[in-house]
Short mmCIF file of N, CA and C in Angstrom, two decimals:
data_model
loop_
_atom_site.label_atom_id
_atom_site.label_comp_id
_atom_site.label_asym_id
_atom_site.label_seq_id
_atom_site.Cartn_x
_atom_site.Cartn_y
_atom_site.Cartn_z
N ALA A 1 27.18 14.85 4.89
CA ALA A 1 26.36 13.73 5.30
C ALA A 1 24.90 13.96 4.91
N GLU A 2 24.44 15.20 5.05
CA GLU A 2 23.05 15.53 4.71
C GLU A 2 22.80 15.36 3.21
N GLU A 3 23.78 15.76 2.40
CA GLU A 3 23.64 15.61 0.95
C GLU A 3 23.61 14.13 0.56
N GLU A 4 24.42 13.33 1.24
CA GLU A 4 24.46 11.88 0.98
C GLU A 4 23.11 11.25 1.34
N ALA A 5 22.52 11.67 2.45
CA ALA A 5 21.21 11.14 2.86
C ALA A 5 20.14 11.52 1.84
N ALA A 6 20.23 12.73 1.31
CA ALA A 6 19.26 13.17 0.30
C ALA A 6 19.37 12.33 -0.97
N LYS A 7 20.61 12.05 -1.38
CA LYS A 7 20.81 11.20 -2.57
C LYS A 7 20.24 9.81 -2.35
N GLU A 8 20.49 9.26 -1.16
CA GLU A 8 19.99 7.93 -0.86
C GLU A 8 18.47 7.90 -0.90
N GLY A 9 17.83 8.92 -0.32
CA GLY A 9 16.38 9.01 -0.35
C GLY A 9 15.86 9.17 -1.76
N SER A 10 16.58 9.91 -2.59
CA SER A 10 16.16 10.14 -3.97
C SER A 10 16.11 8.85 -4.77
N TRP A 11 17.15 8.03 -4.66
CA TRP A 11 17.14 6.79 -5.46
C TRP A 11 16.10 5.82 -4.93
N ARG A 12 15.84 5.83 -3.62
CA ARG A 12 14.79 4.96 -3.07
C ARG A 12 13.43 5.40 -3.60
N ASN A 13 13.20 6.69 -3.61
CA ASN A 13 11.94 7.20 -4.15
C ASN A 13 11.82 6.92 -5.64
N ALA A 14 12.93 7.06 -6.36
CA ALA A 14 12.92 6.78 -7.80
C ALA A 14 12.60 5.31 -8.06
N LEU A 15 13.17 4.43 -7.26
CA LEU A 15 12.89 2.99 -7.39
C LEU A 15 11.42 2.71 -7.15
N PHE A 16 10.87 3.30 -6.10
CA PHE A 16 9.45 3.14 -5.78
C PHE A 16 8.57 3.66 -6.92
N ASN A 17 8.89 4.85 -7.41
CA ASN A 17 8.11 5.45 -8.49
C ASN A 17 8.20 4.63 -9.77
N LEU A 18 9.36 4.07 -10.05
CA LEU A 18 9.52 3.19 -11.21
C LEU A 18 8.62 1.97 -11.07
N ALA A 19 8.60 1.38 -9.88
CA ALA A 19 7.75 0.21 -9.64
C ALA A 19 6.28 0.54 -9.87
N VAL A 20 5.84 1.69 -9.36
CA VAL A 20 4.44 2.10 -9.55
C VAL A 20 4.14 2.32 -11.03
N SER A 21 5.05 2.95 -11.74
CA SER A 21 4.85 3.17 -13.18
C SER A 21 4.79 1.86 -13.94
N LEU A 22 5.64 0.92 -13.59
CA LEU A 22 5.62 -0.38 -14.26
C LEU A 22 4.29 -1.09 -13.99
N ARG A 23 3.81 -1.00 -12.76
CA ARG A 23 2.51 -1.58 -12.42
C ARG A 23 1.42 -0.95 -13.27
N ASN A 24 1.46 0.37 -13.37
CA ASN A 24 0.44 1.08 -14.15
C ASN A 24 0.49 0.73 -15.64
N HIS A 25 1.66 0.31 -16.10
CA HIS A 25 1.82 -0.10 -17.50
C HIS A 25 1.55 -1.60 -17.70
N GLY A 26 1.20 -2.29 -16.62
CA GLY A 26 0.84 -3.69 -16.74
C GLY A 26 1.97 -4.67 -16.56
N ASP A 27 3.17 -4.20 -16.23
CA ASP A 27 4.29 -5.10 -15.99
C ASP A 27 4.32 -5.45 -14.50
N HIS A 28 3.37 -6.26 -14.12
CA HIS A 28 3.18 -6.57 -12.70
C HIS A 28 4.34 -7.37 -12.11
N THR A 29 4.92 -8.25 -12.88
CA THR A 29 6.00 -9.09 -12.37
C THR A 29 7.22 -8.25 -11.99
N THR A 30 7.62 -7.37 -12.88
CA THR A 30 8.77 -6.50 -12.59
C THR A 30 8.43 -5.52 -11.48
N ALA A 31 7.23 -4.97 -11.53
CA ALA A 31 6.80 -4.03 -10.49
C ALA A 31 6.85 -4.69 -9.12
N LEU A 32 6.34 -5.90 -9.04
CA LEU A 32 6.33 -6.61 -7.76
C LEU A 32 7.75 -6.88 -7.26
N ARG A 33 8.63 -7.25 -8.16
CA ARG A 33 10.03 -7.49 -7.78
C ARG A 33 10.65 -6.20 -7.21
N LEU A 34 10.40 -5.07 -7.86
CA LEU A 34 10.94 -3.81 -7.37
C LEU A 34 10.27 -3.38 -6.07
N LEU A 35 8.98 -3.61 -5.95
CA LEU A 35 8.27 -3.25 -4.72
C LEU A 35 8.76 -4.09 -3.54
N GLU A 36 9.06 -5.35 -3.79
CA GLU A 36 9.62 -6.18 -2.73
C GLU A 36 10.98 -5.62 -2.28
N ARG A 37 11.76 -5.16 -3.23
CA ARG A 37 13.05 -4.54 -2.89
C ARG A 37 12.82 -3.25 -2.10
N CYS A 38 11.87 -2.44 -2.55
CA CYS A 38 11.53 -1.21 -1.83
C CYS A 38 11.10 -1.51 -0.41
N LEU A 39 10.27 -2.54 -0.26
CA LEU A 39 9.79 -2.90 1.07
C LEU A 39 10.97 -3.27 1.98
N LYS A 40 11.89 -4.08 1.49
CA LYS A 40 13.05 -4.47 2.29
C LYS A 40 13.86 -3.24 2.69
N LEU A 41 14.06 -2.33 1.74
CA LEU A 41 14.82 -1.11 2.04
C LEU A 41 14.10 -0.26 3.08
N ARG A 42 12.79 -0.14 2.93
CA ARG A 42 12.01 0.69 3.86
C ARG A 42 11.95 0.06 5.25
N LEU A 43 11.82 -1.26 5.29
CA LEU A 43 11.83 -1.93 6.59
C LEU A 43 13.18 -1.72 7.29
N ALA A 44 14.26 -1.81 6.53
CA ALA A 44 15.60 -1.61 7.11
C ALA A 44 15.80 -0.18 7.59
N LYS A 45 15.30 0.78 6.83
CA LYS A 45 15.51 2.19 7.17
C LYS A 45 14.52 2.71 8.22
N TYR A 46 13.23 2.38 8.03
CA TYR A 46 12.18 2.98 8.87
C TYR A 46 11.55 2.03 9.87
N GLY A 47 11.65 0.73 9.64
CA GLY A 47 10.96 -0.23 10.49
C GLY A 47 9.55 -0.49 9.98
N GLU A 48 8.84 -1.34 10.67
CA GLU A 48 7.50 -1.78 10.25
C GLU A 48 6.46 -0.65 10.34
N GLU A 49 6.48 0.11 11.43
CA GLU A 49 5.43 1.11 11.64
C GLU A 49 5.85 2.49 11.14
N HIS A 50 5.86 2.64 9.84
CA HIS A 50 6.17 3.92 9.21
C HIS A 50 5.31 4.06 7.97
N THR A 51 4.89 5.28 7.68
CA THR A 51 4.01 5.49 6.53
C THR A 51 4.65 5.08 5.21
N ASN A 52 5.98 5.23 5.08
CA ASN A 52 6.63 4.79 3.84
C ASN A 52 6.56 3.28 3.68
N THR A 53 6.66 2.57 4.77
CA THR A 53 6.53 1.12 4.73
C THR A 53 5.09 0.75 4.35
N ALA A 54 4.14 1.46 4.91
CA ALA A 54 2.73 1.21 4.58
C ALA A 54 2.47 1.43 3.09
N ARG A 55 3.08 2.45 2.51
CA ARG A 55 2.89 2.73 1.08
C ARG A 55 3.42 1.57 0.23
N ALA A 56 4.53 0.99 0.64
CA ALA A 56 5.08 -0.16 -0.09
C ALA A 56 4.12 -1.34 -0.01
N TYR A 57 3.61 -1.63 1.20
CA TYR A 57 2.63 -2.71 1.34
C TYR A 57 1.39 -2.44 0.48
N SER A 58 0.94 -1.21 0.48
CA SER A 58 -0.26 -0.85 -0.27
C SER A 58 -0.07 -1.07 -1.78
N GLN A 59 1.07 -0.62 -2.30
CA GLN A 59 1.34 -0.81 -3.72
C GLN A 59 1.49 -2.29 -4.07
N MET A 60 2.09 -3.05 -3.16
CA MET A 60 2.18 -4.49 -3.38
C MET A 60 0.78 -5.10 -3.39
N GLY A 61 -0.07 -4.65 -2.49
CA GLY A 61 -1.44 -5.15 -2.44
C GLY A 61 -2.18 -4.86 -3.73
N SER A 62 -2.04 -3.66 -4.24
CA SER A 62 -2.70 -3.30 -5.50
C SER A 62 -2.16 -4.12 -6.66
N THR A 63 -0.86 -4.38 -6.64
CA THR A 63 -0.26 -5.18 -7.71
C THR A 63 -0.78 -6.61 -7.65
N PHE A 64 -0.79 -7.21 -6.46
CA PHE A 64 -1.33 -8.56 -6.32
C PHE A 64 -2.80 -8.61 -6.76
N HIS A 65 -3.56 -7.57 -6.40
CA HIS A 65 -4.98 -7.52 -6.77
C HIS A 65 -5.13 -7.54 -8.29
N GLU A 66 -4.34 -6.72 -8.96
CA GLU A 66 -4.41 -6.66 -10.42
C GLU A 66 -3.95 -7.98 -11.07
N MET A 67 -3.14 -8.74 -10.35
CA MET A 67 -2.68 -10.04 -10.84
C MET A 67 -3.67 -11.15 -10.53
N GLY A 68 -4.76 -10.80 -9.83
CA GLY A 68 -5.77 -11.79 -9.47
C GLY A 68 -5.43 -12.59 -8.23
N GLU A 69 -4.43 -12.16 -7.48
CA GLU A 69 -4.03 -12.87 -6.26
C GLU A 69 -4.63 -12.16 -5.05
N SER A 70 -5.93 -12.38 -4.87
CA SER A 70 -6.70 -11.65 -3.88
C SER A 70 -6.24 -11.87 -2.44
N ASP A 71 -5.88 -13.09 -2.10
CA ASP A 71 -5.47 -13.35 -0.72
C ASP A 71 -4.18 -12.61 -0.37
N LYS A 72 -3.23 -12.61 -1.29
CA LYS A 72 -1.99 -11.86 -1.06
C LYS A 72 -2.27 -10.36 -1.03
N ALA A 73 -3.19 -9.93 -1.89
CA ALA A 73 -3.56 -8.51 -1.91
C ALA A 73 -4.15 -8.10 -0.56
N LEU A 74 -5.05 -8.91 -0.04
CA LEU A 74 -5.65 -8.59 1.27
C LEU A 74 -4.59 -8.54 2.36
N GLU A 75 -3.68 -9.49 2.34
CA GLU A 75 -2.62 -9.51 3.35
C GLU A 75 -1.82 -8.21 3.32
N MET A 76 -1.43 -7.77 2.12
CA MET A 76 -0.63 -6.55 2.00
C MET A 76 -1.44 -5.31 2.42
N HIS A 77 -2.68 -5.22 1.96
CA HIS A 77 -3.50 -4.06 2.31
C HIS A 77 -3.81 -4.02 3.80
N LYS A 78 -4.01 -5.17 4.41
CA LYS A 78 -4.26 -5.21 5.85
C LYS A 78 -3.03 -4.79 6.64
N ARG A 79 -1.85 -5.16 6.16
CA ARG A 79 -0.61 -4.69 6.81
C ARG A 79 -0.51 -3.17 6.68
N ALA A 80 -0.82 -2.66 5.50
CA ALA A 80 -0.79 -1.21 5.30
C ALA A 80 -1.79 -0.51 6.23
N LEU A 81 -2.98 -1.09 6.36
CA LEU A 81 -3.99 -0.49 7.23
C LEU A 81 -3.54 -0.47 8.68
N LYS A 82 -2.97 -1.57 9.14
CA LYS A 82 -2.49 -1.64 10.52
C LYS A 82 -1.48 -0.52 10.80
N ILE A 83 -0.57 -0.32 9.87
CA ILE A 83 0.44 0.74 10.03
C ILE A 83 -0.21 2.11 9.98
N SER A 84 -1.11 2.30 9.02
CA SER A 84 -1.80 3.59 8.88
C SER A 84 -2.57 3.95 10.15
N LEU A 85 -3.27 2.97 10.70
CA LEU A 85 -4.03 3.23 11.92
C LEU A 85 -3.10 3.57 13.09
N ALA A 86 -1.97 2.87 13.16
CA ALA A 86 -1.02 3.10 14.26
C ALA A 86 -0.28 4.43 14.14
N THR A 87 0.00 4.85 12.91
CA THR A 87 0.83 6.04 12.72
C THR A 87 0.02 7.30 12.43
N LEU A 88 -1.08 7.16 11.69
CA LEU A 88 -1.86 8.32 11.28
C LEU A 88 -3.22 8.40 11.95
N GLY A 89 -3.71 7.29 12.44
CA GLY A 89 -5.03 7.23 13.04
C GLY A 89 -6.10 6.88 12.02
N GLU A 90 -7.25 6.53 12.54
CA GLU A 90 -8.33 6.10 11.65
C GLU A 90 -8.89 7.26 10.83
N GLN A 91 -8.97 8.42 11.41
CA GLN A 91 -9.57 9.56 10.72
C GLN A 91 -8.55 10.29 9.85
N HIS A 92 -7.95 9.57 8.93
CA HIS A 92 -6.95 10.13 8.02
C HIS A 92 -7.24 9.65 6.61
N PRO A 93 -7.08 10.50 5.61
CA PRO A 93 -7.36 10.09 4.23
C PRO A 93 -6.60 8.83 3.78
N ALA A 94 -5.37 8.64 4.27
CA ALA A 94 -4.62 7.43 3.89
C ALA A 94 -5.30 6.18 4.42
N SER A 95 -5.86 6.27 5.62
CA SER A 95 -6.58 5.13 6.18
C SER A 95 -7.84 4.86 5.35
N ALA A 96 -8.51 5.93 4.94
CA ALA A 96 -9.70 5.77 4.10
C ALA A 96 -9.36 5.08 2.78
N THR A 97 -8.27 5.49 2.17
CA THR A 97 -7.84 4.87 0.92
C THR A 97 -7.57 3.39 1.11
N THR A 98 -6.94 3.05 2.22
CA THR A 98 -6.62 1.65 2.46
C THR A 98 -7.89 0.84 2.72
N TYR A 99 -8.83 1.39 3.46
CA TYR A 99 -10.12 0.70 3.63
C TYR A 99 -10.77 0.46 2.26
N SER A 100 -10.71 1.45 1.41
CA SER A 100 -11.29 1.33 0.07
C SER A 100 -10.58 0.25 -0.74
N ASN A 101 -9.25 0.21 -0.65
CA ASN A 101 -8.50 -0.83 -1.35
C ASN A 101 -8.91 -2.23 -0.89
N ILE A 102 -9.06 -2.38 0.41
CA ILE A 102 -9.49 -3.67 0.96
C ILE A 102 -10.89 -4.01 0.45
N GLY A 103 -11.76 -3.00 0.43
CA GLY A 103 -13.11 -3.21 -0.09
C GLY A 103 -13.11 -3.67 -1.54
N SER A 104 -12.23 -3.12 -2.33
CA SER A 104 -12.14 -3.51 -3.75
C SER A 104 -11.72 -4.97 -3.90
N VAL A 105 -10.80 -5.40 -3.05
CA VAL A 105 -10.36 -6.79 -3.11
C VAL A 105 -11.50 -7.72 -2.69
N TYR A 106 -12.19 -7.37 -1.61
CA TYR A 106 -13.34 -8.18 -1.18
C TYR A 106 -14.40 -8.24 -2.29
N ASN A 107 -14.61 -7.13 -2.95
CA ASN A 107 -15.58 -7.10 -4.06
C ASN A 107 -15.17 -8.09 -5.16
N SER A 108 -13.90 -8.09 -5.50
CA SER A 108 -13.39 -9.01 -6.52
C SER A 108 -13.55 -10.47 -6.10
N LYS A 109 -13.47 -10.72 -4.81
CA LYS A 109 -13.61 -12.08 -4.29
C LYS A 109 -15.08 -12.49 -4.17
N GLY A 110 -15.99 -11.56 -4.43
CA GLY A 110 -17.42 -11.86 -4.28
C GLY A 110 -17.89 -11.79 -2.85
N GLU A 111 -17.08 -11.22 -1.96
CA GLU A 111 -17.46 -11.06 -0.56
C GLU A 111 -18.04 -9.66 -0.38
N TYR A 112 -19.27 -9.52 -0.87
CA TYR A 112 -19.87 -8.20 -1.02
C TYR A 112 -20.21 -7.53 0.30
N ASP A 113 -20.60 -8.30 1.33
CA ASP A 113 -20.89 -7.68 2.63
C ASP A 113 -19.63 -7.04 3.22
N LYS A 114 -18.51 -7.76 3.13
CA LYS A 114 -17.25 -7.21 3.64
C LYS A 114 -16.82 -6.01 2.80
N ALA A 115 -17.01 -6.11 1.49
CA ALA A 115 -16.66 -4.99 0.61
C ALA A 115 -17.46 -3.75 0.98
N LEU A 116 -18.75 -3.94 1.20
CA LEU A 116 -19.62 -2.83 1.56
C LEU A 116 -19.18 -2.18 2.86
N GLN A 117 -18.84 -2.99 3.86
CA GLN A 117 -18.37 -2.45 5.14
C GLN A 117 -17.12 -1.59 4.96
N MET A 118 -16.19 -2.08 4.16
CA MET A 118 -14.94 -1.36 3.96
C MET A 118 -15.17 -0.04 3.20
N HIS A 119 -16.00 -0.10 2.17
CA HIS A 119 -16.26 1.12 1.39
C HIS A 119 -17.07 2.14 2.21
N GLU A 120 -17.98 1.67 3.04
CA GLU A 120 -18.73 2.59 3.91
C GLU A 120 -17.78 3.26 4.91
N LYS A 121 -16.86 2.48 5.45
CA LYS A 121 -15.88 3.02 6.40
C LYS A 121 -15.02 4.09 5.70
N ALA A 122 -14.58 3.78 4.49
CA ALA A 122 -13.77 4.74 3.74
C ALA A 122 -14.54 6.03 3.50
N LEU A 123 -15.81 5.90 3.12
CA LEU A 123 -16.63 7.09 2.87
C LEU A 123 -16.82 7.92 4.13
N GLN A 124 -17.08 7.26 5.25
CA GLN A 124 -17.25 7.98 6.52
C GLN A 124 -16.00 8.80 6.86
N ILE A 125 -14.86 8.20 6.67
CA ILE A 125 -13.60 8.90 6.97
C ILE A 125 -13.40 10.06 6.02
N GLN A 126 -13.64 9.83 4.72
CA GLN A 126 -13.49 10.90 3.74
C GLN A 126 -14.41 12.07 4.04
N LEU A 127 -15.65 11.78 4.38
CA LEU A 127 -16.60 12.85 4.70
C LEU A 127 -16.16 13.62 5.95
N ALA A 128 -15.61 12.91 6.91
CA ALA A 128 -15.19 13.55 8.16
C ALA A 128 -13.89 14.35 7.99
N THR A 129 -13.04 13.91 7.08
CA THR A 129 -11.72 14.56 6.97
C THR A 129 -11.61 15.53 5.81
N VAL A 130 -12.30 15.24 4.72
CA VAL A 130 -12.19 16.07 3.52
C VAL A 130 -13.45 16.91 3.33
N GLY A 131 -14.57 16.29 3.67
CA GLY A 131 -15.83 17.01 3.56
C GLY A 131 -16.59 16.77 2.31
#
């Protein structure tokens, strides 16, 4: 049973990694389709409040951002942040990364005050946690 669980986790991780690679190569449509599948699998396995679920939301947010769909990107990154804060706390590098991602989307939207707030928050966390 343990070996079967490891295999199942391996293909889920491989699917996620493939989606990220496709996104990095500019195939946003296919990446998004795979990320949506990953999200469904992660929600079924882990539920909403799990770091793996947050990672799926975050990658979807980045993909939407690169596609110019800022509102969808913000929605995904905010979901990731909510999970990160609930599971890891605010003073965690993953939370800082998510604040930074949100800031980047706000910057793209021309909402510079909100972008500045998010990037300052990310920097504060990074300085406190990484140094």
